[in-house]
CSV table of C-alpha atoms in Angstrom, one decimal:
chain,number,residue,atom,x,y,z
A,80,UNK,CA,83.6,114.6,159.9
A,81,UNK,CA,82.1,111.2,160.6
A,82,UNK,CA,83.9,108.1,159.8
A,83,UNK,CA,81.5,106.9,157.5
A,84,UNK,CA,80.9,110.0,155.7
A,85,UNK,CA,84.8,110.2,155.4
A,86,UNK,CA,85.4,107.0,154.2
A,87,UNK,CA,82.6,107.7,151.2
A,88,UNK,CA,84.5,110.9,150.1
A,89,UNK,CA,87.6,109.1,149.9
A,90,UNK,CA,86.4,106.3,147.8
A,91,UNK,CA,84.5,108.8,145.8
A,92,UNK,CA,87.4,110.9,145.1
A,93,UNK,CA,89.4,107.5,144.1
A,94,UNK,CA,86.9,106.8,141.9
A,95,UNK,CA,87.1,110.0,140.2
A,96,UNK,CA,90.8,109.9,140.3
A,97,UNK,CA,90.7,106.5,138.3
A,98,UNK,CA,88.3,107.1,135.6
A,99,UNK,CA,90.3,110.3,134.7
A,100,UNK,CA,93.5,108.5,134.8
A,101,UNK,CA,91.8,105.8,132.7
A,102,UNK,CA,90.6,108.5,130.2
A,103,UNK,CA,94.1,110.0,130.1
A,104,UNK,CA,95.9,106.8,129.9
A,105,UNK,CA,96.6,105.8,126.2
A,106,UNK,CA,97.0,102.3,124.9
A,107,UNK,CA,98.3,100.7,122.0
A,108,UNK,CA,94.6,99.3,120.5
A,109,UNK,CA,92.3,99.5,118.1
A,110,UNK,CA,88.8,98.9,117.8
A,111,UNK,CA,86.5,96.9,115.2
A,112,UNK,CA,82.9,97.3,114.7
A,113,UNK,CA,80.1,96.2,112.3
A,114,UNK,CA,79.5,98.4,109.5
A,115,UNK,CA,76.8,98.9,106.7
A,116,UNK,CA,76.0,96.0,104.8
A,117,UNK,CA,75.1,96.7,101.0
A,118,UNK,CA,72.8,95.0,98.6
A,119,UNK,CA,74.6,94.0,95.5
A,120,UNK,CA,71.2,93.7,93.4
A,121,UNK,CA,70.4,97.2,95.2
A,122,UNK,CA,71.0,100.8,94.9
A,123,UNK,CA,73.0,103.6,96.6
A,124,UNK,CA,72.3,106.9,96.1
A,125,UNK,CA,69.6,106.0,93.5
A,126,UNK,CA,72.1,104.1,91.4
A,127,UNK,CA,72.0,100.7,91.0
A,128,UNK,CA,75.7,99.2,92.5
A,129,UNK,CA,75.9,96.6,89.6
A,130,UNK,CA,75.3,98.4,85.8
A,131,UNK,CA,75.6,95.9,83.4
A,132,UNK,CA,75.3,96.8,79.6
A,133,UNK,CA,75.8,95.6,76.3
A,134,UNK,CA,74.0,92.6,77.6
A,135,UNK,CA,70.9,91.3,78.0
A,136,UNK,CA,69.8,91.1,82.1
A,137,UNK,CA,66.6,90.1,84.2
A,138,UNK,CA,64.5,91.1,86.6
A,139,UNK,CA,66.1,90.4,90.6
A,140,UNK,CA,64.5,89.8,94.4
A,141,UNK,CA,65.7,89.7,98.0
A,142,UNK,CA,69.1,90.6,98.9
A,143,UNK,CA,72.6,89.9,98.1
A,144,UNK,CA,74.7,91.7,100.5
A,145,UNK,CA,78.4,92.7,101.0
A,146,UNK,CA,79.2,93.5,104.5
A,147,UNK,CA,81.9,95.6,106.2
A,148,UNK,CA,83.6,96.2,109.1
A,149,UNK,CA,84.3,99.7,110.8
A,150,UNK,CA,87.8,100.2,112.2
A,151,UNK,CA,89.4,103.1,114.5
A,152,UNK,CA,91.8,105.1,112.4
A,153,UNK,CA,95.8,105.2,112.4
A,154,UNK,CA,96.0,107.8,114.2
A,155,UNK,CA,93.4,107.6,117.0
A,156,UNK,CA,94.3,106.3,120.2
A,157,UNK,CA,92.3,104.5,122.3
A,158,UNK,CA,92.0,105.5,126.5
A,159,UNK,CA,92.2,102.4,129.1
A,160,UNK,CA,88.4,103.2,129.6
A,161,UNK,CA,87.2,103.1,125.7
A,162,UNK,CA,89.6,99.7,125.2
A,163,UNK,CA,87.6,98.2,128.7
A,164,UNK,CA,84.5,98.9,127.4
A,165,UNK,CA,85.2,97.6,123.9
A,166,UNK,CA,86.8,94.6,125.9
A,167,UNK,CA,83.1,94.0,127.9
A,168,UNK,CA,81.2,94.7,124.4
A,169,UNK,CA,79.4,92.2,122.1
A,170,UNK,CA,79.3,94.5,119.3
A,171,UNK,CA,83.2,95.3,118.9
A,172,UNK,CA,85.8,93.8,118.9
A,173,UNK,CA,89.3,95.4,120.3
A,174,UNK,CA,92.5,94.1,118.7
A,175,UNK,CA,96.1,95.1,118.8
A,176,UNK,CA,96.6,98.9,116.9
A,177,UNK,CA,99.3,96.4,114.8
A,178,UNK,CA,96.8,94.1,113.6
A,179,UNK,CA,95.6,96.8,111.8
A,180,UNK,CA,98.2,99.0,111.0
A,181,UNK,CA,101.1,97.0,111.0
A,182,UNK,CA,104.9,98.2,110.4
A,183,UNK,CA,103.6,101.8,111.3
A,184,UNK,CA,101.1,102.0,108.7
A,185,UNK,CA,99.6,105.1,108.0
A,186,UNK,CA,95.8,105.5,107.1
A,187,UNK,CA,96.3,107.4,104.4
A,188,UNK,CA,98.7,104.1,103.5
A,189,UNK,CA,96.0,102.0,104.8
A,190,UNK,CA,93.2,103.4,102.8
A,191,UNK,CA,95.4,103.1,99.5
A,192,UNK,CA,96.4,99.3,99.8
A,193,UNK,CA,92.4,98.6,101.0
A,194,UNK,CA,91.3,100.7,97.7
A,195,UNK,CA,93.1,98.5,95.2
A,196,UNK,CA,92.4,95.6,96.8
A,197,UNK,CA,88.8,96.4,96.4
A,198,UNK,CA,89.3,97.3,92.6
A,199,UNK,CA,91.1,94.0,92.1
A,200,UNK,CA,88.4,92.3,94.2
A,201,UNK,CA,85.7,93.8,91.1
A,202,UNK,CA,87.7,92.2,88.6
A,203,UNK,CA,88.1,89.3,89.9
A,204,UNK,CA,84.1,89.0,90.8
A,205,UNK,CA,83.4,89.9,87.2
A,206,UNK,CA,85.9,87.3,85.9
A,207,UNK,CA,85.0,84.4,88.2
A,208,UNK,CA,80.7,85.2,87.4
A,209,UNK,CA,81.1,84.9,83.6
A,210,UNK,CA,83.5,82.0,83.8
A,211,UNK,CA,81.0,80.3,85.8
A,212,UNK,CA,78.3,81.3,82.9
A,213,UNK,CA,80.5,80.3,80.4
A,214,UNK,CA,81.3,83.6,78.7
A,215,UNK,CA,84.8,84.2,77.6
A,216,UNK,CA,86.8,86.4,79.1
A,217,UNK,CA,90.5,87.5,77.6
A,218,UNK,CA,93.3,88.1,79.6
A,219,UNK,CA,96.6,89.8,79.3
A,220,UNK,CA,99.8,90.4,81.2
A,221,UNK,CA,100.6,94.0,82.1
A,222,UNK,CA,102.7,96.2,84.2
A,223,UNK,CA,101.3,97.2,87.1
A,224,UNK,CA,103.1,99.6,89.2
A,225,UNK,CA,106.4,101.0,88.5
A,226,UNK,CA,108.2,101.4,91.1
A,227,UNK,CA,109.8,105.3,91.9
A,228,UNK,CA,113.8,105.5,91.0
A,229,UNK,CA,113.9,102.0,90.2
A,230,UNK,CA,115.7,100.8,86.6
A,231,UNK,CA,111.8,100.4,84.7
A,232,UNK,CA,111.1,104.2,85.9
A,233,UNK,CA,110.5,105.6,82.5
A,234,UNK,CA,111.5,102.8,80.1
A,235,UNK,CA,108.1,100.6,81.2
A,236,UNK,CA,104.5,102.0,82.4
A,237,UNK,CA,101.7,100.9,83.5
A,238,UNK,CA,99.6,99.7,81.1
A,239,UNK,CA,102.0,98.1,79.0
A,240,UNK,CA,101.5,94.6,77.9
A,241,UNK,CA,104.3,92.4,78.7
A,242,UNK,CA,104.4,89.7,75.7
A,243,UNK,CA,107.7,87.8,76.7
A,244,UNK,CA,111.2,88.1,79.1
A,245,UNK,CA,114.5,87.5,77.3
A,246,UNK,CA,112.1,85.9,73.9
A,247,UNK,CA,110.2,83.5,76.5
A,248,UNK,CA,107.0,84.3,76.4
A,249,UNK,CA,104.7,85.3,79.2
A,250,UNK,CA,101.4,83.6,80.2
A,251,UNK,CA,101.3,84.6,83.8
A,252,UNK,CA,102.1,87.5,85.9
A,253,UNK,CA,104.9,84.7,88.0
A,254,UNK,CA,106.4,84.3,84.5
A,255,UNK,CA,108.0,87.7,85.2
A,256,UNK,CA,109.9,87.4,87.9
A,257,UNK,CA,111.0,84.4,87.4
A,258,UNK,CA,112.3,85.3,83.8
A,259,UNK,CA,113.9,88.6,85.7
A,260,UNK,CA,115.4,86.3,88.7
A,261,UNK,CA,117.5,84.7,86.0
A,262,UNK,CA,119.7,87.2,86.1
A,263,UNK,CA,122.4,88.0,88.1
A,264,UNK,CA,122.0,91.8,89.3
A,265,UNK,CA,123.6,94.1,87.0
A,266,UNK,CA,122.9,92.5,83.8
A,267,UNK,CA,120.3,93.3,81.0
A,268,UNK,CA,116.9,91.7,80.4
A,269,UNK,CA,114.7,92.6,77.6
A,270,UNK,CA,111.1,93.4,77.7
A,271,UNK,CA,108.9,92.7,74.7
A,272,UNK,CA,106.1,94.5,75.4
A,273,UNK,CA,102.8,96.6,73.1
A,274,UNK,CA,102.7,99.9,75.1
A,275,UNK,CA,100.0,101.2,77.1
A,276,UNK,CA,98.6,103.5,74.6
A,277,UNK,CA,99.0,101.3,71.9
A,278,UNK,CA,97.0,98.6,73.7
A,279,UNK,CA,94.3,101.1,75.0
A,280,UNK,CA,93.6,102.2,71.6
A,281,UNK,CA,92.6,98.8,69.9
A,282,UNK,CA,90.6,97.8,73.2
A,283,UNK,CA,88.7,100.9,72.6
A,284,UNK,CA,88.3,100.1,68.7
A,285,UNK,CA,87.5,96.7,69.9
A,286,UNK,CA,90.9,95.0,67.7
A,287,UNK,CA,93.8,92.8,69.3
A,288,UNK,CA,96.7,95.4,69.7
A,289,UNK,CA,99.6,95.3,67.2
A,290,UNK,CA,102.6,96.2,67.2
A,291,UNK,CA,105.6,95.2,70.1
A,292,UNK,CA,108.7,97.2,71.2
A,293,UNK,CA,111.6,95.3,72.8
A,294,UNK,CA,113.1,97.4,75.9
A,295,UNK,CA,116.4,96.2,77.3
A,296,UNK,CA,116.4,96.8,81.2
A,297,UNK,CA,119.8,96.2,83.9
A,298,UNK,CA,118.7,94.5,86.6
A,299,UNK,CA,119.8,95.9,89.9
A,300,UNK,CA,120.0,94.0,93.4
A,301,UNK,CA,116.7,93.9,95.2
A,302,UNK,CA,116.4,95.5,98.9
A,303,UNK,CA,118.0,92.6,101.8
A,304,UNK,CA,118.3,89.8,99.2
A,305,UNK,CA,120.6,88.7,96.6
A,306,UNK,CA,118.4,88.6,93.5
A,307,UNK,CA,117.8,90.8,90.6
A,308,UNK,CA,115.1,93.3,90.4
A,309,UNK,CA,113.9,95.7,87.5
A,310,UNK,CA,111.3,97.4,89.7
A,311,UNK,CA,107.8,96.3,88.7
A,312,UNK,CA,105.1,94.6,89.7
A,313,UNK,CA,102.9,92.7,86.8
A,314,UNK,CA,99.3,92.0,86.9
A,315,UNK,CA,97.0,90.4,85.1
A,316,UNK,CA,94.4,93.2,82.4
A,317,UNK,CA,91.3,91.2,81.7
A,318,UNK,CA,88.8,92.3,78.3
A,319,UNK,CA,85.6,91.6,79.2
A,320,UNK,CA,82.8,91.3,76.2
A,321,UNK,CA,80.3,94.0,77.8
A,322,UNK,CA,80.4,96.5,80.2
A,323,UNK,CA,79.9,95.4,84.0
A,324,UNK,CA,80.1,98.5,86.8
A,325,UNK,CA,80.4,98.2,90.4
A,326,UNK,CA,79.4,102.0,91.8
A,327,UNK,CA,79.9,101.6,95.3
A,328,UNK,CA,81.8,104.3,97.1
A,329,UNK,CA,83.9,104.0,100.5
A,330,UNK,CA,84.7,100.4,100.6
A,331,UNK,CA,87.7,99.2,100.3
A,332,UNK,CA,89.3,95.9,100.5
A,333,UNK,CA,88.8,92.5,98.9
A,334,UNK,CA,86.2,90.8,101.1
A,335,UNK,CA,83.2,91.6,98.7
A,336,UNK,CA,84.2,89.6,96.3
A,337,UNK,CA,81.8,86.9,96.7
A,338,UNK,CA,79.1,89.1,96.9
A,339,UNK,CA,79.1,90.7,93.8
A,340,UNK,CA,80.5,87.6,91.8
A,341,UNK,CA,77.3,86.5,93.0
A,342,UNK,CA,75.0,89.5,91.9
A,343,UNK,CA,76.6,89.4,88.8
A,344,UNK,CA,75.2,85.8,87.9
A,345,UNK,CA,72.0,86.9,89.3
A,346,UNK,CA,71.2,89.8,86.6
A,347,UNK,CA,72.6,87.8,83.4
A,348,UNK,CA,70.6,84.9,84.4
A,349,UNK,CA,66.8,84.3,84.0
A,350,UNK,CA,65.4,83.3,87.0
A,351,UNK,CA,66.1,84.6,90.6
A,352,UNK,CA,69.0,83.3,92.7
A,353,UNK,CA,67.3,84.6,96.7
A,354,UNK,CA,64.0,83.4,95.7
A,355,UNK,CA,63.3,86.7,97.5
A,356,UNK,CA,64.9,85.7,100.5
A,357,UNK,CA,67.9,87.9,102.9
A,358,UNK,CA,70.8,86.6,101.9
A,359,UNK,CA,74.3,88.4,103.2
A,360,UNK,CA,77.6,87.0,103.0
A,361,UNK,CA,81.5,87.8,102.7
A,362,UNK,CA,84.9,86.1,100.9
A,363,UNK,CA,87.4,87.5,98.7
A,364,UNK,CA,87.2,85.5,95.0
A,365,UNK,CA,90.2,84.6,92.5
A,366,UNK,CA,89.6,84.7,88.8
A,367,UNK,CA,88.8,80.9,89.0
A,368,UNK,CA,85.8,81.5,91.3
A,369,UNK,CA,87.6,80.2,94.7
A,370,UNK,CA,86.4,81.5,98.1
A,371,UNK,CA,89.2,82.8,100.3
A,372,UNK,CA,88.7,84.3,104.2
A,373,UNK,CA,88.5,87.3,105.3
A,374,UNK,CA,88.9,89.3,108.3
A,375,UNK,CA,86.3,90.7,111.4
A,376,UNK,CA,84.2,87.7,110.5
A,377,UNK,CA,82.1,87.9,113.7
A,378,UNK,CA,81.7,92.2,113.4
A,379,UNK,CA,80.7,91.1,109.5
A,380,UNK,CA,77.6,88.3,111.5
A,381,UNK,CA,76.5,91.2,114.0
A,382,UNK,CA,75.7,93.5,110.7
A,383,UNK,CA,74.6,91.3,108.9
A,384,UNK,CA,71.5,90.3,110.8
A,385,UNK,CA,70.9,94.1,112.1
A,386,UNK,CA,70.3,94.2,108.5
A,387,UNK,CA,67.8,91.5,108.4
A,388,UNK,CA,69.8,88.2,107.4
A,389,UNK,CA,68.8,84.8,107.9
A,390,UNK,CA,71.6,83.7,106.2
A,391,UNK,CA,75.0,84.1,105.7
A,392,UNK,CA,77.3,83.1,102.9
A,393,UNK,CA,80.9,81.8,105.4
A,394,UNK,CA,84.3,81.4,103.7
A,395,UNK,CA,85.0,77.7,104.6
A,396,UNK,CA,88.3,79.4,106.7
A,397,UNK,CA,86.5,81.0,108.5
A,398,UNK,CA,83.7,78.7,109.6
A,399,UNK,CA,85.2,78.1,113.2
A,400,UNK,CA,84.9,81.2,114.1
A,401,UNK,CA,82.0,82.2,112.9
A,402,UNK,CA,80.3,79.3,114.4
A,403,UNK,CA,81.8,80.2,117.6
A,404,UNK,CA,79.5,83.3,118.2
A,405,UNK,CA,76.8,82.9,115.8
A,406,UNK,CA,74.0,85.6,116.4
A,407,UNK,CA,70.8,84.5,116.8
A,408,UNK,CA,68.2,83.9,113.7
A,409,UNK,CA,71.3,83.7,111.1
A,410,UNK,CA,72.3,80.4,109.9
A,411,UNK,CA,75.4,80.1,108.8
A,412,UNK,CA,76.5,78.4,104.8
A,413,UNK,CA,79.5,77.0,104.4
A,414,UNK,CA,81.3,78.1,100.6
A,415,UNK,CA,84.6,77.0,99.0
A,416,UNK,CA,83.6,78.7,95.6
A,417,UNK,CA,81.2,80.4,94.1
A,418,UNK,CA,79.5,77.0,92.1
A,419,UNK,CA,79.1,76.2,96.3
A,420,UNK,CA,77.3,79.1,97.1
A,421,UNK,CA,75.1,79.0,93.7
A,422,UNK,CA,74.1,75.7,94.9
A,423,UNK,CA,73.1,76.6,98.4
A,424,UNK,CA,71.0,79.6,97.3
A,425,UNK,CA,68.8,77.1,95.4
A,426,UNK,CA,68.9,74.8,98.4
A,427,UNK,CA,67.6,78.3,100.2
A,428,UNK,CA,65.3,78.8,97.4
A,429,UNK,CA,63.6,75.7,96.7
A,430,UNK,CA,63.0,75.7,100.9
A,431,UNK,CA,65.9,72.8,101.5
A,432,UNK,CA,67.8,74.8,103.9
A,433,UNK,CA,68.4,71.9,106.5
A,434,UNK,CA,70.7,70.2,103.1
A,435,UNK,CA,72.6,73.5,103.4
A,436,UNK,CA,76.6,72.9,104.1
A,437,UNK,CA,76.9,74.3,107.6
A,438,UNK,CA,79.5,75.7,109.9
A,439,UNK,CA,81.1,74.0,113.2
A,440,UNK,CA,83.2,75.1,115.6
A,441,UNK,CA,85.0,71.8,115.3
């Protein structure tokens, strides 16, 4: 055989030898993606994603839209070949399998903690739209969870609504556990508290709920630290004056926030916030109407103006990055709350986009 011919055959059969030991080779990343963007003033499945009634609304243009990111699951490992080629990618982004799915994570755990974030995520966005419209929202402390085989299983549920600790009253879900950490563990602490049922009955017949039971609790010793526990987590219930729906399906997470805050304001006001413009954005929201960042900011840019974007609403947190690999066409908007980002759509609106707040990489 000739030298050359040799030679070829060897390097072809090295070749071969690497890419199947590259498929076969496991390694410890994941990868991120862009996903689907949504219009919040849209539909899905022929439903509209925000139902609002028991309330007057108006008519809405353009778009308002959430965006999302696409992740590799828990249990899916990634070959030396895939991470390379995510590595070389514009479109995806390959990050450490624990950035994801840290302290061994499932994504059936995953999926659970990224679904109530995205229900609180709803309330909050409802809460922080009226407030900024000036409609009144109540709010109430509650039990949250109750934790399996801990001193609250079956004495507290959740649902109840926690009126004070030990006779001091509660205003915030803090107040709790700080009334609880008073205690050494072992002793008792008493709940005053208007059970779940009870509560639920006069929200539904539209009356404050009457009627309190005190429950006396002993503490016990929480796990690696010397403070005592009753094994709950408390929350904040909110009673909102109409009925606001978010129907949106496979999301989780608290990064849309923002977004549907935003669409909110748009149907119970007169006017139109886009001025028909293609508007996407991201940001987690508190009840006060503050903008926090978010995660896979750059897969969230890509997605976004697939979808047809020209701009893009940008945590302030997350500005350096974003401005770091901007794609091309979408201008970036810099938000701290949602008053920010109602006074840069008018900006957008009214045609003044070079008063906009932008993004630096400084």
């Amino acid at each position: 055989m000739p030298r050359r011919t040799a030679t070829m055959l060897a390097s072809t059969l090295i070749l071969i030898a690497l890419l199947c030991a590259g498929v076969l080779i496991k390694v410890p990343y994941s990868e991120m993606s862009p996903g689907p963007t949504v219009n919040t003033l849209g539909k899905v499945d022929g439903a509209p994603v925000l139902q609002i009634t028991g309330h007057k609304t108006y008519e809405t243009s353009g778009n308002l839209n959430m965006t999302t990111v696409r992740v590799t699951g828990a249990d899916y490992h990634m070959n030396l070949v895939e991470a390379v080629y995510g590595w070389l990618g514009h479109d995806s982004v390959v990050v450490p399998h624990d950035t994801l799915y840290p302290d061994g994570k499932t994504e059936e755990q995953s999926t659970q903690e990224n679904a109530e974030e995205f229900s609180q995520s709803q309330e909050s966005a409802k809460v922080a739209a009226l407030t900024e419209l000036g409609i009144p929202v109540s709010s109430r402390v509650v039990v949250s969870t109750v934790i399996k085989d801990s001193p609250s299983q079956g004495k507290l549920h959740a649902g109840d609504v926690i009126k004070a600790v030990d006779g001091a009253a509660v205003k915030q879900p803090e107040d709790v556990a700080k009334l609880v950490t008073k205690h050494k563990p072992g002793q008792d602490v008493t709940f005053t508290v208007i059970p779940a049922k009870t509560a639920a009955a006069a929200e539904k017949a539209g009356k404050e709920p009457e009627g309190t039971e005190k429950i006396t609790i002993t503490t016990e010793k929480a796990p690696k630290e010397n403070r005592a526990i009753v094994g709950i987590q408390a929350g904040t219930d909110h009673t909102f004056p109409f009925e606001i729906d978010i129907k949106l399906a496979d999301v989780g997470g608290p990064s849309a926030g923002l977004m549907f805050s935003l669409g909110i304001v748009d149907k119970l006001t007169p006017g139109q916030l886009t001025g028909g413009k293609f508007i996407a954005g991201t940001g987690t929201i508190d009840d006060k109407g503050k903008v926090g960042p978010i995660g896979g900011i750059n897969m969230k840019l890509v997605g976004a103006r697939n979808a047809g974007a020209r701009y893009f609403l940008t945590p302030d947190e997350n500005c350096k990055a974003a401005a770091s690999d901007t794609p091309d066409g979408l201008t970036l908007v810099r938000v701290k709350t949602i008053d920010d980002a109602k006074k840069s759509l008018e900006k957008i609106r009214t045609g003044d986009a070079a008063a906009l707040p932008s993004c630096s990489t400084g």
